[in-house]
Amino acid sequence: MEPATFVLFGATGDLAKRKIYPALFQLFVDQKLPSSFSLIGLGRRELSHETFRSNVEQSLITFSRSEVKDADVVKKFLRAFRYHVLDVDRKEDYTKLLQVIEEREEELNITPNRMFYLSVGPEFFETIAANIHESGLGSANGWKRLVIEKPFGHDLVSARKLNHKLNQAFDEAEIYRIDHYLGKPMVQQMGQLLHSALSEQDLRTRDIASIQISANETLGVEERAGYYDHAGAIRDMFQNHMLQLLMMLTIELPNRSAVEEVGKLKRKVMKTLKPLNKMDVSHHIVRGQYGAGEIKGGQVVGYTDEPGIALESQNDTFIAARLQVNDPFWKDTPIYIRTGKRLKEKVTRIVIEYKSRGPLKDLLIVEIGPNEGIFFQRSQSGQERSDIEMPVRSQLSFTKEGGKDAYETLIHDALIGDKTYFAHWDEVELSWEWVQPILDAYRENLTPLHIYPAGSYGPHEADELLERDGFHWWFDFKNVSNNDATKGDIHTYEYNT
Ligand SMILES: NC(=O)c1ccc[n+]([C@@H]2O[C@H](COP(=O)([O-])OP(=O)(O)OC[C@H]3O[C@@H](n4cnc5c(N)ncnc54)[C@H](OP(=O)(O)O)[C@@H]3O)[C@@H](O)[C@H]2O)c1
C-alpha cells in the first residue's frame, strides 16, 4: 500500500471521534494502513500534539469496536498523529500547513500522497478546496484525494455549483463522496448474496410484484435541529442513502455480470427512473412530520416542540415514495421507499415480494441493519408475525464482515484509490434532478404535510400509497410491542459469500 498523509479537517469534531479514529485504529490493528502513514489533525482550537493524541485515545476507548487494551498498540498507532491549528478562512494557515506536511513527508521519506478528509460542515467545502489549490498543498508530486461527507448540496443548483467549485481544485477521479450506506457490508455484498438466494430458491424465473425499501429510525431530531430543520428526511436520507440503496438493488437484479462497472450501471438506473412533475408529486410522495407520541414506553414531544425547531416548521421528518424504473425488467414493478424519524422500530430492510395467485406470499428479505441477513419467507398476507400460522423463514446468508463499520471499508478504499463504493458526481446530480420536483412541490406547498404520532409507522397516507396498488408494507406490526422479535420457523442455509 502506498504511503500517505491523512489531512483531517475537523479533527476535533464529533464524526472524527465517533467514526474516523475508531475506523483508522481498526485498520491499523488489521494491518490495513500504509506502513508509512501520517495524520495531521486540523481545527481552530489550540491543542498540543500530546493533548490531541490523548483525545484520540479517549475516543478509541469510547467508540472503538476492538477493545483498546494493549497500550503498546495504541501508542504505536498514535505515533502517526500530529495536530495543527487551522482556520478554514485563513490563507496563511494553509501555507504553514504545507510546511508541516512537507517536514513530515521528509522525516518519513515518503512520496507526497495526500488525502484531504473534510469532516467539517458542508459550508466549508468550497473554501477548503480552493485554499488547498492556491496554497500548493494539492500540487505535490504524488496523488491527492478529497474525501467529503454528505450533504452534497442543498438542491440541484447548489450541488452543481459546489461540484463546479470542487472541480477547480480536484478532478472527479480525485473526489471521494462518502455515502456510508455504500460502505455497509450487506449493501456491498447484496448482489452476490441475492444471486445465490435467487438461484437456490429457484426464484429467478418468478415475477417480482413489488419492492419495498424502508429505513426507519426511532430517534427524533436530537441535537441536530440547526441542520435537520433545513434538510428534512428528503435531503438527509432520501436523496442520498435511499436512492443509493435503490440503485444498488436494481443493478444487481436480475443477472448482473460481475465485470460491469457498478457506477455505470447505477447511472443507468437513475436515468431510467420515471421523472416526477411537481404537480403530480402528491400522487407519488407522502410527506410527514412526527407529532407527540410514545417511543419504547416513554412519552416524546412532537417535532415542532423539539429544542431549536420553530413552532411553525413545515419540515419533513418522513417521506414515502412510489417509484418506477423504466427498463424492460422493472417496468411493471412498483418500488416503494420510505424513511422517517420517530417511527416504531429502528430497521433498514428491503422486501422483495413475488407475484402469487393464492394467499401465500413469497418474500425475499434483505436485512441491512441493525441485523444483517437475507431471508426467504413464505407467509399468509398480513400474518407475517402471527402465532397461529407461522411463516417459514429461511435464512439464506450472512455476510462475513458482520460488525465491520462502514467507515473502515470506505477509508481503506479511499487510501487504496478504489472508488467503487463512493457516490460519483453523475449519480449525485441525477438524484438531485429526480428529487428537485419534490423539493419544489414542498416549497410551494403543493404536497400536504401529514402529522403522524411518534412511535407509529408514519402517516396512514403512506399505507394508502401501497393499498392503491394492492400492496401493504410488510412487517408493520401495529398491534405488537417492539420487544416481540420476529417469529417464524427458521431454517438456516449457509451460503459461501
Ligand atoms: N457526526 C456525524 O455522525 C456525522 C454523520 C454523517 C455526516 N456528518 C458530516 O460530517 C461533517 C462534520 O460533522 P461533525 O458532526 O463532526 O461536526 P462537529 O462536531 O460540529 O465538528 C466540526 C469540526 O469542524 C471544525 N471547524 C468548525 N469551524 C471551523 C473553521 N472555521 N475552521 C476550521 N475548522 C473548523 C471544528 O473544529 P474547531 O471547533 O476546533 O475549529 C470541528 O472539528 C459535517 O459535514 C456533517 O454533516 C457527520
Coordinates of C-alpha atoms and ligand atoms in Angstrom, one line a residue:
M1 CA 0.0 0.0 0.0
E2 CA 1.4 3.4 -0.9
P3 CA 2.5 5.7 1.9
A4 CA 0.0 8.5 2.6
T5 CA -0.6 11.6 4.7
F6 CA -4.1 11.9 6.0
V7 CA -5.0 15.6 6.4
L8 CA -8.1 15.7 8.6
F9 CA -10.1 18.9 8.7
G10 CA -12.5 18.8 11.7
A11 CA -10.1 16.7 13.8
T12 CA -11.8 17.9 17.0
G13 CA -15.3 17.2 15.8
D14 CA -17.9 14.5 16.6
L15 CA -17.6 12.5 13.4
A16 CA -13.8 12.2 13.8
K17 CA -14.2 11.0 17.3
R18 CA -17.1 8.6 16.8
K19 CA -16.2 7.2 13.4
I20 CA -12.9 8.2 11.8
Y21 CA -10.4 7.5 14.6
P22 CA -12.0 4.1 15.6
A23 CA -12.0 3.1 11.9
L24 CA -8.4 4.1 11.4
F25 CA -7.5 2.2 14.6
Q26 CA -9.2 -0.9 13.4
L27 CA -7.4 -0.7 10.1
F28 CA -4.1 -0.3 12.0
V29 CA -4.9 -3.4 14.1
D30 CA -5.9 -5.3 10.9
Q31 CA -2.6 -4.1 9.3
K32 CA -4.5 -2.3 6.6
L33 CA -2.9 1.1 6.9
P34 CA 0.1 2.0 4.8
S35 CA 3.3 1.1 6.7
S36 CA 4.3 4.8 6.3
F37 CA 1.3 6.7 7.4
S38 CA 1.0 10.2 8.9
L39 CA -2.1 12.0 10.1
I40 CA -2.3 15.8 10.6
G41 CA -5.4 16.8 12.5
L42 CA -6.8 20.3 12.0
G43 CA -9.1 22.6 13.9
R44 CA -9.3 26.1 15.3
R45 CA -8.7 25.1 18.9
E46 CA -5.2 25.3 20.3
L47 CA -4.1 21.8 21.2
S48 CA -0.6 20.3 21.7
H49 CA 0.2 17.1 19.9
E50 CA 0.0 15.3 23.2
T51 CA -3.4 16.5 24.1
F52 CA -4.6 15.7 20.6
R53 CA -3.3 12.1 20.9
S54 CA -4.8 11.8 24.3
N55 CA -8.2 12.9 22.9
V56 CA -7.9 10.5 20.1
E57 CA -7.1 7.7 22.6
Q58 CA -10.1 8.6 24.6
S59 CA -12.3 8.3 21.5
L60 CA -10.9 4.9 20.8
I61 CA -11.7 3.8 24.4
T62 CA -15.3 5.1 24.0
F63 CA -16.1 4.1 20.4
S64 CA -13.6 1.5 19.1
R65 CA -15.1 -1.9 18.2
S66 CA -11.8 -3.6 19.1
E67 CA -11.0 -3.5 22.8
V68 CA -8.3 -0.9 23.5
K69 CA -6.3 -2.8 26.0
D70 CA -2.8 -3.1 24.6
A71 CA -1.1 0.2 25.5
D72 CA 1.8 -0.5 23.1
V73 CA -0.5 -1.0 20.1
V74 CA -2.3 2.3 20.9
K75 CA 1.0 4.1 21.4
K76 CA 2.3 2.8 18.1
F77 CA -0.9 3.9 16.3
L78 CA -0.9 7.4 17.9
R79 CA 2.8 7.9 16.8
A80 CA 1.5 8.9 13.4
F81 CA -0.7 11.7 14.8
R82 CA 0.1 15.4 14.8
Y83 CA -2.1 18.4 15.4
H84 CA -2.0 21.8 13.6
V85 CA -4.2 24.9 14.2
L86 CA -6.1 26.0 11.1
D87 CA -9.0 28.2 10.4
V88 CA -10.5 27.4 7.1
D89 CA -10.7 31.0 6.1
R90 CA -7.1 32.0 6.9
K91 CA -4.9 31.5 3.9
E92 CA -1.7 31.8 5.9
D93 CA -2.7 28.7 7.9
Y94 CA -2.6 26.6 4.7
T95 CA 0.9 27.9 4.0
K96 CA 2.0 26.8 7.4
L97 CA 0.2 23.5 7.0
L98 CA 2.1 22.9 3.8
Q99 CA 5.4 23.3 5.7
V100 CA 4.2 20.9 8.4
I101 CA 3.2 18.3 5.9
E102 CA 6.4 18.6 3.9
E103 CA 8.5 18.3 7.0
R104 CA 6.7 15.1 8.0
E105 CA 7.0 13.7 4.5
E106 CA 10.7 14.4 4.5
E107 CA 11.1 12.9 8.0
L108 CA 9.4 9.7 6.9
N109 CA 10.9 9.9 3.5
I110 CA 7.6 9.3 1.8
T111 CA 6.0 10.3 -1.5
P112 CA 3.7 13.3 -1.1
N113 CA 0.4 11.3 -1.4
R114 CA -2.2 13.4 0.4
M115 CA -5.7 12.5 1.4
F116 CA -7.7 15.6 2.4
Y117 CA -10.6 14.4 4.5
L118 CA -13.3 17.2 5.1
S119 CA -15.0 16.2 8.3
V120 CA -16.5 19.7 8.6
G121 CA -19.7 21.4 7.8
P122 CA -20.5 21.5 4.0
E123 CA -20.4 25.3 4.0
F124 CA -16.6 25.0 4.2
F125 CA -16.1 22.6 1.3
E126 CA -15.6 25.2 -1.4
T127 CA -13.3 27.4 0.7
I128 CA -11.1 24.5 1.8
A129 CA -10.8 23.1 -1.8
A130 CA -9.9 26.5 -3.2
N131 CA -7.3 27.1 -0.4
I132 CA -5.7 23.6 -0.9
H133 CA -5.3 24.5 -4.6
E134 CA -4.0 28.0 -4.0
S135 CA -1.6 27.2 -1.3
G136 CA 0.1 24.5 -3.3
L137 CA -1.0 21.7 -0.9
G138 CA -2.5 19.9 -3.8
S139 CA 0.4 20.4 -6.3
A140 CA 2.9 17.9 -4.9
N141 CA 4.4 15.1 -6.9
G142 CA 2.1 12.3 -5.5
W143 CA -1.6 11.6 -5.7
K144 CA -4.1 13.8 -4.0
R145 CA -7.6 12.9 -2.9
L146 CA -10.5 14.8 -1.4
V147 CA -12.9 12.9 0.8
I148 CA -16.2 14.7 1.6
E149 CA -19.3 13.8 3.7
K150 CA -22.9 14.4 2.7
P151 CA -24.8 16.6 2.4
F152 CA -23.5 17.3 -1.1
G153 CA -25.5 20.4 -2.0
H154 CA -28.9 21.5 -0.8
D155 CA -30.7 21.1 -4.2
L156 CA -29.8 20.6 -7.8
V157 CA -28.5 24.1 -8.4
S158 CA -26.3 24.3 -5.3
A159 CA -25.0 20.8 -5.8
R160 CA -23.9 21.7 -9.4
K161 CA -22.3 24.9 -8.1
L162 CA -20.4 23.1 -5.4
N163 CA -19.2 20.5 -7.8
H164 CA -18.0 23.1 -10.2
K165 CA -16.0 24.8 -7.5
L166 CA -14.5 21.5 -6.3
N167 CA -13.5 20.6 -9.8
Q168 CA -11.4 23.7 -10.0
A169 CA -9.1 22.0 -7.4
F170 CA -9.8 18.3 -7.8
D171 CA -10.7 16.1 -10.8
E172 CA -13.8 13.9 -10.4
A173 CA -11.4 10.9 -10.2
E174 CA -9.9 12.5 -7.1
I175 CA -13.2 13.2 -5.3
Y176 CA -14.5 10.6 -2.9
R177 CA -18.0 11.3 -1.8
I178 CA -18.9 9.2 1.2
D179 CA -22.4 7.8 1.5
H180 CA -21.8 5.5 4.4
Y181 CA -24.7 3.2 3.3
L182 CA -22.4 2.2 0.5
G183 CA -19.8 1.1 3.0
K184 CA -22.2 -1.3 4.8
P185 CA -21.1 -4.9 4.2
M186 CA -24.6 -6.0 3.5
V187 CA -25.1 -3.4 0.8
Q188 CA -21.8 -4.2 -0.9
Q189 CA -22.5 -7.9 -0.9
M190 CA -26.2 -7.7 -1.6
G191 CA -25.8 -8.5 -5.3
Q192 CA -23.7 -11.6 -4.8
L193 CA -25.9 -12.8 -2.0
L194 CA -29.1 -12.2 -3.9
H195 CA -27.9 -14.2 -6.8
S196 CA -27.2 -17.1 -4.5
A197 CA -30.6 -16.7 -3.0
L198 CA -32.4 -16.5 -6.3
S199 CA -30.8 -19.5 -7.9
E200 CA -31.1 -21.6 -4.7
Q201 CA -34.7 -20.9 -4.2
D202 CA -35.4 -21.0 -8.0
L203 CA -36.9 -17.5 -7.7
R204 CA -35.1 -16.1 -10.7
T205 CA -37.9 -17.2 -13.0
R206 CA -40.7 -15.8 -10.8
D207 CA -42.0 -12.4 -11.3
I208 CA -41.4 -9.7 -8.8
A209 CA -44.6 -8.0 -7.8
S210 CA -43.1 -5.1 -5.8
I211 CA -40.1 -3.9 -3.8
Q212 CA -40.1 -2.0 -0.5
I213 CA -37.1 -0.2 0.9
S214 CA -37.5 1.1 4.5
A215 CA -35.1 2.9 6.7
N216 CA -37.0 3.6 9.9
E217 CA -35.5 5.4 12.9
T218 CA -36.8 5.7 16.4
L219 CA -34.7 8.8 17.2
G220 CA -36.0 12.3 16.8
V221 CA -34.1 15.3 15.6
E222 CA -31.8 15.1 18.8
E223 CA -29.1 17.8 18.8
R224 CA -29.1 18.4 15.0
A225 CA -32.0 20.9 14.8
G226 CA -30.0 23.6 13.1
Y227 CA -29.0 21.2 10.3
Y228 CA -32.1 19.0 10.1
D229 CA -34.7 21.7 10.0
H230 CA -33.2 22.9 6.7
A231 CA -32.7 19.4 5.3
G232 CA -35.6 17.2 6.3
A233 CA -35.9 13.5 5.6
I234 CA -35.7 14.1 1.8
R235 CA -32.2 15.6 1.9
D236 CA -30.9 13.8 4.9
M237 CA -31.9 10.3 3.9
F238 CA -33.8 10.1 0.6
Q239 CA -31.8 11.9 -2.0
N240 CA -28.6 10.0 -1.0
H241 CA -28.9 6.8 1.1
M242 CA -32.3 5.7 -0.1
L243 CA -31.7 6.3 -3.8
Q244 CA -28.3 4.6 -3.4
L245 CA -30.0 1.5 -2.0
L246 CA -32.4 1.6 -4.9
M247 CA -29.5 1.8 -7.4
M248 CA -27.5 -1.0 -5.7
L249 CA -30.5 -3.3 -5.6
T250 CA -31.8 -2.8 -9.1
I251 CA -28.4 -3.0 -10.8
E252 CA -27.8 -6.4 -9.1
L253 CA -31.0 -7.9 -10.3
P254 CA -31.9 -9.9 -12.4
N255 CA -28.5 -11.0 -13.6
R256 CA -25.7 -8.5 -13.5
S257 CA -22.4 -9.6 -14.9
A258 CA -19.6 -9.1 -12.3
V259 CA -17.4 -7.3 -14.9
E260 CA -19.8 -4.4 -15.4
E261 CA -18.8 -1.2 -13.7
V262 CA -21.0 -0.5 -10.7
G263 CA -21.0 3.3 -11.2
K264 CA -22.0 3.0 -14.9
L265 CA -24.9 0.7 -14.0
K266 CA -26.1 2.9 -11.2
R267 CA -26.3 5.9 -13.5
K268 CA -28.3 3.8 -15.9
V269 CA -30.8 3.1 -13.2
M270 CA -31.2 6.8 -12.3
K271 CA -31.6 7.6 -16.0
T272 CA -34.5 5.1 -16.3
L273 CA -36.3 6.3 -13.2
K274 CA -39.6 7.7 -14.3
P275 CA -39.4 11.5 -13.6
L276 CA -41.9 13.3 -11.4
N277 CA -43.7 16.5 -12.3
K278 CA -44.1 18.9 -9.3
M279 CA -47.9 19.0 -9.9
D280 CA -48.0 15.2 -9.6
V281 CA -45.8 14.9 -6.6
S282 CA -48.6 14.3 -4.1
H283 CA -49.7 11.2 -6.0
H284 CA -46.4 9.6 -5.6
I285 CA -44.9 11.1 -2.4
V286 CA -46.2 11.2 1.2
R287 CA -44.6 13.9 3.3
G288 CA -44.9 13.6 7.0
Q289 CA -43.8 15.2 10.3
Y290 CA -43.9 13.5 13.7
G291 CA -46.2 14.7 16.4
A292 CA -46.1 13.8 20.1
G293 CA -46.3 10.1 20.9
E294 CA -44.7 7.2 22.6
I295 CA -41.4 5.5 21.9
K296 CA -40.3 2.4 23.8
G297 CA -42.9 3.1 26.5
G298 CA -41.8 6.8 27.0
Q299 CA -43.7 9.9 26.0
V300 CA -41.9 12.1 23.4
V301 CA -42.7 15.5 22.1
G302 CA -43.6 16.4 18.6
Y303 CA -41.1 17.8 16.1
T304 CA -42.1 21.4 16.5
D305 CA -41.7 21.2 20.3
E306 CA -38.2 19.9 20.0
P307 CA -35.4 22.4 21.1
G308 CA -34.3 24.6 18.2
I309 CA -37.3 23.9 16.0
A310 CA -39.7 26.7 15.2
L311 CA -43.3 26.0 16.2
E312 CA -44.5 26.7 12.6
S313 CA -41.8 24.5 11.0
Q314 CA -43.1 22.6 7.9
N315 CA -40.0 20.5 7.7
D316 CA -40.5 16.8 6.7
T317 CA -39.3 14.1 9.1
F318 CA -40.8 11.3 7.0
I319 CA -41.1 10.5 3.3
A320 CA -42.7 7.6 1.4
A321 CA -42.4 7.4 -2.3
R322 CA -43.6 5.3 -5.2
L323 CA -41.0 5.0 -7.9
Q324 CA -40.8 3.2 -11.2
V325 CA -37.7 2.1 -13.1
N326 CA -38.5 2.1 -16.8
D327 CA -36.3 -0.7 -18.0
P328 CA -37.6 -3.9 -19.5
F329 CA -37.1 -5.9 -16.3
W330 CA -38.5 -3.5 -13.8
K331 CA -41.1 -1.5 -15.8
D332 CA -44.1 -3.3 -14.2
T333 CA -42.7 -3.4 -10.7
P334 CA -43.6 -0.6 -8.3
I335 CA -40.8 0.3 -5.9
Y336 CA -41.8 1.9 -2.6
I337 CA -39.3 3.7 -0.4
R338 CA -39.9 5.2 3.0
T339 CA -37.8 6.7 5.7
G340 CA -38.5 8.7 8.8
K341 CA -37.8 9.6 12.3
R342 CA -39.6 8.7 15.5
L343 CA -41.0 5.5 13.9
K344 CA -42.0 2.4 15.9
E345 CA -38.8 0.4 15.3
K346 CA -35.3 1.0 14.0
V347 CA -34.7 -1.0 10.9
T348 CA -33.3 -0.8 7.4
R349 CA -34.8 -3.5 5.3
I350 CA -35.6 -4.4 1.7
V351 CA -38.6 -6.7 0.9
I352 CA -39.0 -8.2 -2.5
E353 CA -42.5 -9.6 -2.9
Y354 CA -43.1 -12.2 -5.6
K355 CA -46.3 -12.5 -7.6
S356 CA -48.6 -15.2 -6.3
R357 CA -52.1 -16.3 -7.1
G358 CA -53.1 -17.8 -3.8
P359 CA -53.0 -16.4 -0.3
L360 CA -49.4 -17.4 0.3
K361 CA -46.8 -14.8 -0.4
D362 CA -43.2 -15.4 -1.1
L363 CA -40.8 -12.7 0.1
L364 CA -37.1 -12.2 -0.2
I365 CA -36.0 -10.0 2.7
V366 CA -32.7 -8.2 2.9
E367 CA -32.0 -7.0 6.4
I368 CA -29.3 -4.3 6.4
G369 CA -29.5 -3.1 9.9
P370 CA -29.4 -3.5 12.9
N371 CA -29.4 -7.2 11.9
E372 CA -27.9 -8.4 8.7
G373 CA -29.0 -11.3 6.5
I374 CA -31.1 -12.4 3.6
F375 CA -34.2 -14.4 4.3
F376 CA -36.7 -16.2 2.2
Q377 CA -40.2 -16.2 3.7
R378 CA -43.5 -17.7 2.7
S379 CA -46.4 -16.2 4.6
Q380 CA -50.0 -15.5 4.6
S381 CA -50.6 -11.9 3.7
G382 CA -51.0 -9.9 6.9
Q383 CA -49.9 -12.8 9.1
E384 CA -46.2 -12.5 9.0
R385 CA -45.9 -12.4 12.8
S386 CA -48.9 -14.5 13.6
D387 CA -48.8 -17.1 16.4
I388 CA -51.4 -19.2 14.7
E389 CA -49.9 -19.7 11.3
M390 CA -46.1 -19.3 11.4
P391 CA -44.4 -18.3 8.2
V392 CA -41.5 -20.3 7.0
R393 CA -38.4 -18.1 7.2
S394 CA -35.3 -19.5 5.6
Q395 CA -32.1 -17.6 6.5
L396 CA -30.2 -17.6 3.3
S397 CA -27.0 -15.9 4.2
F398 CA -24.9 -13.8 6.4
T399 CA -22.1 -11.5 5.4
K400 CA -18.7 -12.5 6.7
E401 CA -18.0 -8.9 7.5
G402 CA -20.5 -8.6 10.3
G403 CA -19.7 -5.9 12.8
K404 CA -17.4 -4.1 10.5
D405 CA -18.1 -0.4 10.4
A406 CA -18.8 1.3 7.0
Y407 CA -16.1 3.9 7.7
E408 CA -13.4 1.1 8.0
T409 CA -14.2 -0.1 4.5
L410 CA -14.6 3.4 2.9
I411 CA -11.4 4.9 4.4
H412 CA -9.5 1.9 3.4
D413 CA -10.9 2.1 -0.1
A414 CA -10.1 5.8 -0.4
L415 CA -6.5 5.1 0.8
I416 CA -6.0 2.4 -1.9
G417 CA -7.8 4.6 -4.5
D418 CA -10.8 2.3 -5.1
K419 CA -13.9 4.5 -5.8
T420 CA -16.4 1.6 -6.4
Y421 CA -18.4 2.4 -3.3
F422 CA -18.3 6.2 -3.4
A423 CA -21.0 8.3 -5.0
H424 CA -20.0 9.5 -8.4
W425 CA -21.0 13.0 -9.4
D426 CA -23.3 11.8 -12.1
E427 CA -25.3 9.7 -9.6
V428 CA -25.5 12.7 -7.2
E429 CA -26.6 15.0 -10.0
L430 CA -29.2 12.5 -11.3
S431 CA -30.5 12.0 -7.8
W432 CA -30.9 15.7 -7.3
E433 CA -32.6 16.0 -10.7
W434 CA -35.1 13.4 -9.7
V435 CA -35.7 14.9 -6.3
Q436 CA -35.9 18.5 -7.4
P437 CA -39.7 18.5 -8.3
I438 CA -40.4 17.1 -4.8
L439 CA -38.4 20.0 -3.2
D440 CA -40.3 22.4 -5.4
A441 CA -43.7 20.9 -4.5
Y442 CA -42.8 21.1 -0.8
R443 CA -41.7 24.7 -1.1
E444 CA -44.8 25.7 -2.9
N445 CA -46.9 23.6 -0.5
L446 CA -48.4 21.5 -3.3
T447 CA -47.9 18.4 -1.2
P448 CA -49.7 18.2 2.2
L449 CA -47.7 17.7 5.4
H450 CA -49.2 14.8 7.3
I451 CA -48.6 14.7 11.1
Y452 CA -48.1 11.2 12.4
P453 CA -47.8 10.1 16.0
A454 CA -44.3 9.3 17.2
G455 CA -44.0 5.5 17.7
S456 CA -46.2 4.8 14.6
Y457 CA -45.1 3.7 11.1
G458 CA -45.7 7.1 9.7
P459 CA -48.9 8.7 8.3
H460 CA -51.6 6.4 7.2
E461 CA -51.4 8.1 3.7
A462 CA -48.1 6.0 3.4
D463 CA -50.2 2.9 3.8
E464 CA -52.7 4.1 1.2
L465 CA -49.9 4.7 -1.3
L466 CA -49.4 0.9 -1.4
E467 CA -53.1 -0.1 -0.9
R468 CA -53.9 1.7 -4.2
D469 CA -51.8 -0.9 -5.9
G470 CA -53.0 -3.8 -3.8
F471 CA -50.0 -4.0 -1.5
H472 CA -49.1 -3.3 2.1
W473 CA -45.9 -2.5 4.0
W474 CA -44.6 -5.8 5.2
F475 CA -43.5 -6.2 8.9
D476 CA -45.5 -3.2 10.2
F477 CA -46.8 -4.7 13.4
K478 CA -49.1 -2.1 14.5
N479 CA -50.6 -4.1 17.4
V480 CA -47.4 -5.8 18.5
S481 CA -44.9 -4.5 21.1
N482 CA -41.5 -3.5 19.9
N483 CA -39.9 -6.2 22.0
D484 CA -41.7 -9.0 20.2
A485 CA -38.9 -10.3 18.0
T486 CA -39.6 -11.8 14.6
K487 CA -41.2 -15.1 15.0
G488 CA -41.1 -17.9 12.5
D489 CA -39.7 -21.3 11.8
I490 CA -36.2 -20.5 10.8
H491 CA -34.3 -22.9 8.6
T492 CA -30.7 -21.9 8.1
Y493 CA -28.9 -22.5 4.8
E494 CA -25.4 -21.0 4.9
Y495 CA -24.0 -19.7 1.6
N496 CA -20.5 -19.2 0.6
T497 CA -20.1 -15.4 0.1
Ligands
LIG1 N1 -21.4 13.4 13.3 C1 -21.9 12.5 12.5 O1 -22.2 11.4 12.9 C2 -22.0 12.8 11.0 C3 -22.5 11.8 10.2 C4 -22.5 12.0 8.8 C5 -22.0 13.1 8.3 N2 -21.5 14.1 9.1 C6 -21.0 15.3 8.5 O2 -19.6 15.4 8.8 C7 -19.2 16.7 9.0 C8 -18.7 17.0 10.4 O3 -19.7 16.7 11.3 P1 -19.4 16.7 12.9 O4 -20.6 16.1 13.5 O5 -18.0 16.1 13.2 O6 -19.3 18.3 13.2 P2 -18.8 19.0 14.6 O7 -18.8 18.1 15.7 O8 -19.5 20.3 14.7 O9 -17.3 19.3 14.2 C9 -16.9 20.3 13.3 C10 -15.4 20.4 13.1 O10 -15.1 21.4 12.3 C11 -14.1 22.3 12.8 N3 -14.4 23.6 12.4 C12 -15.5 24.4 12.5 N4 -15.4 25.6 12.0 C13 -14.1 25.6 11.6 C14 -13.3 26.7 11.0 N5 -13.8 27.9 10.7 N6 -12.0 26.4 10.7 C15 -11.5 25.2 10.9 N7 -12.2 24.1 11.5 C16 -13.5 24.4 11.8 C17 -14.3 22.1 14.3 O11 -13.1 22.3 15.0 P3 -12.8 23.6 15.9 O12 -14.0 23.9 16.7 O13 -11.6 23.2 16.7 O14 -12.4 24.6 14.9 C18 -14.7 20.6 14.4 O15 -13.5 19.8 14.5 C19 -20.5 17.5 8.7 O16 -20.4 17.9 7.3 C20 -21.6 16.6 8.9 O17 -22.7 16.9 8.1 C21 -21.5 13.9 10.4

